[in-house]
Amino acid sequence: MNLENSKAQMRKGILELCILGIIDAEKEVYPSDIIARMKEAELIVVEGTLYPLLSRLMKGGLLDYSWVESKSGPPRKYYKLTENGKLHLKELKKTWGTLSQSVATITQNTQNHE
Amino acid sequence: MNLENSKAQMRKGILELCILGIIDAEKEVYPSDIIARMKEAELIVVEGTLYPLLSRLMKGGLLDYSWVESKSGPPRKYYKLTENGKLHLKELKKTWGTLSQSVATITQNTQNHE
DNA sequence: GAAAGGTATTATGCAATACAAGGTACTATT
DNA sequence: AATAGTACCTTGTATTGCATAATACCTTTC
């Protein structure tokens, strides 16, 4: 039990939402794009975390991909949301809203003692 | 990979924050109080989840407890935050704020397609 | 054609909650 | 005062999903 683990647990909670959100916003992205967008939002994600997650989302029918050639290296997998993926994202956003509200309710009474 | 698991992952992320927040707000609570407060905020937690968490927080030096007799049953463990616990909570709140901001940044471009 | 860098994959470990079952202490009822 | 019932606490096991790190492969560039 340490602070870093606690923070990590929080980050885990929003990871999928953020990934899906980014793909939705960009229409089509490849993993490095996602990593870059995440970084812009101050969320550090590495390939070893991202790839397995994308695989799971694929398996779940939330994503689709197509190969696109690149001039700077090997071909890339460009991902986009399926209809199911959009629905899934919508639900996650709703859940996120509800949870945020819950946290707000709970922590509002906790006036910081500083 | 299904929607329920994804939602569950989100809930997990805020669990510790909420528990600590509730204890902080109430000064001293026993587990049933926590479960009740969580429920009020529409967060369902059961004993089998809560107790091990409280144990971990104890081990981490974030909580303290004292036995208090009850007229409706056996004695209860009333928990309160230690100084470390308050610090920990403060950090978690800060992290929560940052993450919320990140999610907002990422999902704002994602205008819902409805 | 060799090196370097970009892209994708996978194996292993770890941390934390969910679930379910059970154990103990007290109260109430008779 | 015994028994049933309830409140409270504990624990073992399974499951899940991310983190880390190592690896393999494909291009370009020099």
Short mmCIF file of N, CA and C (backbone and C1' of nucleotides) in Angstrom, two decimals, chain A residues 9 12 56, chain B residues 1-2 4-6 8-9 12, chain C residues 13-18, chain D residues 14-18:
data_model
loop_
_atom_site.label_atom_id
_atom_site.label_comp_id
_atom_site.label_asym_id
_atom_site.label_seq_id
_atom_site.Cartn_x
_atom_site.Cartn_y
_atom_site.Cartn_z
N GLN A 9 -3.91 3.00 -9.60
CA GLN A 9 -5.24 2.40 -9.67
C GLN A 9 -6.24 3.37 -10.30
N LYS A 12 -5.62 3.58 -14.03
CA LYS A 12 -6.16 2.41 -14.71
C LYS A 12 -7.64 2.57 -15.03
N ARG A 56 -7.52 -6.40 -26.84
CA ARG A 56 -8.76 -6.77 -26.14
C ARG A 56 -9.95 -6.03 -26.70
N MET B 1 -13.76 -8.97 -22.32
CA MET B 1 -13.98 -7.53 -22.49
C MET B 1 -15.46 -7.24 -22.65
N ASN B 2 -16.07 -6.82 -21.62
CA ASN B 2 -17.44 -6.37 -21.76
C ASN B 2 -17.66 -5.07 -21.00
N GLU B 4 -19.55 -4.20 -18.54
CA GLU B 4 -19.57 -4.24 -17.08
C GLU B 4 -18.17 -4.23 -16.50
N ASN B 5 -17.28 -5.00 -17.12
CA ASN B 5 -15.90 -5.01 -16.64
C ASN B 5 -15.25 -3.64 -16.77
N SER B 6 -15.53 -2.99 -17.86
CA SER B 6 -14.95 -1.66 -18.07
C SER B 6 -15.45 -0.68 -17.01
N ALA B 8 -16.55 -1.51 -14.11
CA ALA B 8 -16.00 -1.95 -12.83
C ALA B 8 -14.59 -1.39 -12.63
N GLN B 9 -13.84 -1.40 -13.70
CA GLN B 9 -12.47 -0.88 -13.61
C GLN B 9 -12.47 0.59 -13.19
N LYS B 12 -13.26 0.83 -9.50
CA LYS B 12 -12.11 0.48 -8.68
C LYS B 12 -11.18 1.66 -8.47
P DG C 13 6.83 -15.31 -13.86
"O5'" DG C 13 6.51 -13.91 -13.18
"C5'" DG C 13 7.37 -12.79 -13.42
"C4'" DG C 13 6.77 -11.54 -12.83
"C3'" DG C 13 6.18 -11.73 -11.44
"O3'" DG C 13 6.60 -10.65 -10.63
"C1'" DG C 13 4.53 -10.83 -12.89
P DC C 14 6.34 -10.65 -9.07
"O5'" DC C 14 5.25 -9.49 -8.93
"C5'" DC C 14 5.34 -8.36 -9.77
"C4'" DC C 14 4.08 -7.53 -9.62
"C3'" DC C 14 3.45 -7.62 -8.23
"O3'" DC C 14 3.12 -6.31 -7.81
"C1'" DC C 14 1.84 -8.13 -9.87
P DA C 15 3.01 -6.03 -6.24
"O5'" DA C 15 1.80 -5.00 -6.22
"C5'" DA C 15 1.48 -4.26 -7.39
"C4'" DA C 15 -0.01 -4.06 -7.44
"C3'" DA C 15 -0.68 -4.00 -6.06
"O3'" DA C 15 -1.51 -2.88 -6.03
"C1'" DA C 15 -1.72 -5.63 -7.42
P DA C 16 -2.05 -2.38 -4.61
"O5'" DA C 16 -3.61 -2.63 -4.81
"C5'" DA C 16 -4.21 -2.22 -6.04
"C4'" DA C 16 -5.52 -2.93 -6.20
"C3'" DA C 16 -6.31 -3.06 -4.91
"O3'" DA C 16 -7.50 -2.33 -5.04
"C1'" DA C 16 -6.29 -5.09 -6.15
P DT C 17 -8.59 -2.28 -3.86
"O5'" DT C 17 -9.77 -3.13 -4.53
"C5'" DT C 17 -10.35 -2.61 -5.72
"C4'" DT C 17 -11.15 -3.68 -6.42
"C3'" DT C 17 -12.46 -4.06 -5.72
"O3'" DT C 17 -13.47 -4.17 -6.72
"C1'" DT C 17 -11.19 -6.00 -6.10
P DA C 18 -14.96 -4.40 -6.30
"O5'" DA C 18 -15.15 -5.97 -6.56
"C5'" DA C 18 -15.12 -6.44 -7.89
"C4'" DA C 18 -15.64 -7.86 -7.92
"C3'" DA C 18 -16.93 -8.09 -7.13
"O3'" DA C 18 -17.75 -8.95 -7.91
"C1'" DA C 18 -15.20 -9.49 -6.27
P DA D 14 -8.89 -21.13 -6.56
"O5'" DA D 14 -9.68 -20.08 -7.47
"C5'" DA D 14 -11.07 -19.86 -7.23
"C4'" DA D 14 -11.56 -18.68 -8.05
"C3'" DA D 14 -10.94 -18.61 -9.45
"O3'" DA D 14 -11.98 -18.34 -10.38
"C1'" DA D 14 -10.53 -16.58 -8.29
P DT D 15 -11.71 -18.42 -11.92
"O5'" DT D 15 -11.73 -16.87 -12.29
"C5'" DT D 15 -12.56 -16.01 -11.52
"C4'" DT D 15 -12.29 -14.57 -11.89
"C3'" DT D 15 -11.70 -14.37 -13.29
"O3'" DT D 15 -12.54 -13.47 -13.98
"C1'" DT D 15 -10.43 -13.19 -11.67
P DT D 16 -12.34 -13.21 -15.54
"O5'" DT D 16 -11.85 -11.69 -15.53
"C5'" DT D 16 -12.23 -10.86 -14.45
"C4'" DT D 16 -11.33 -9.66 -14.42
"C3'" DT D 16 -10.73 -9.30 -15.78
"O3'" DT D 16 -11.07 -7.98 -16.07
"C1'" DT D 16 -9.06 -9.32 -14.07
P DG D 17 -11.01 -7.45 -17.64
"O5'" DG D 17 -9.95 -6.26 -17.54
"C5'" DG D 17 -9.80 -5.59 -16.31
"C4'" DG D 17 -8.41 -5.02 -16.21
"C3'" DG D 17 -7.74 -4.70 -17.54
"O3'" DG D 17 -7.24 -3.39 -17.49
"C1'" DG D 17 -6.32 -6.03 -16.18
P DC D 18 -6.54 -2.69 -18.74
"O5'" DC D 18 -5.14 -2.31 -18.08
"C5'" DC D 18 -5.15 -1.45 -16.95
"C4'" DC D 18 -3.83 -1.52 -16.22
"C3'" DC D 18 -2.63 -0.97 -16.99
"O3'" DC D 18 -1.90 -0.12 -16.11
"C1'" DC D 18 -2.18 -3.18 -16.27
#
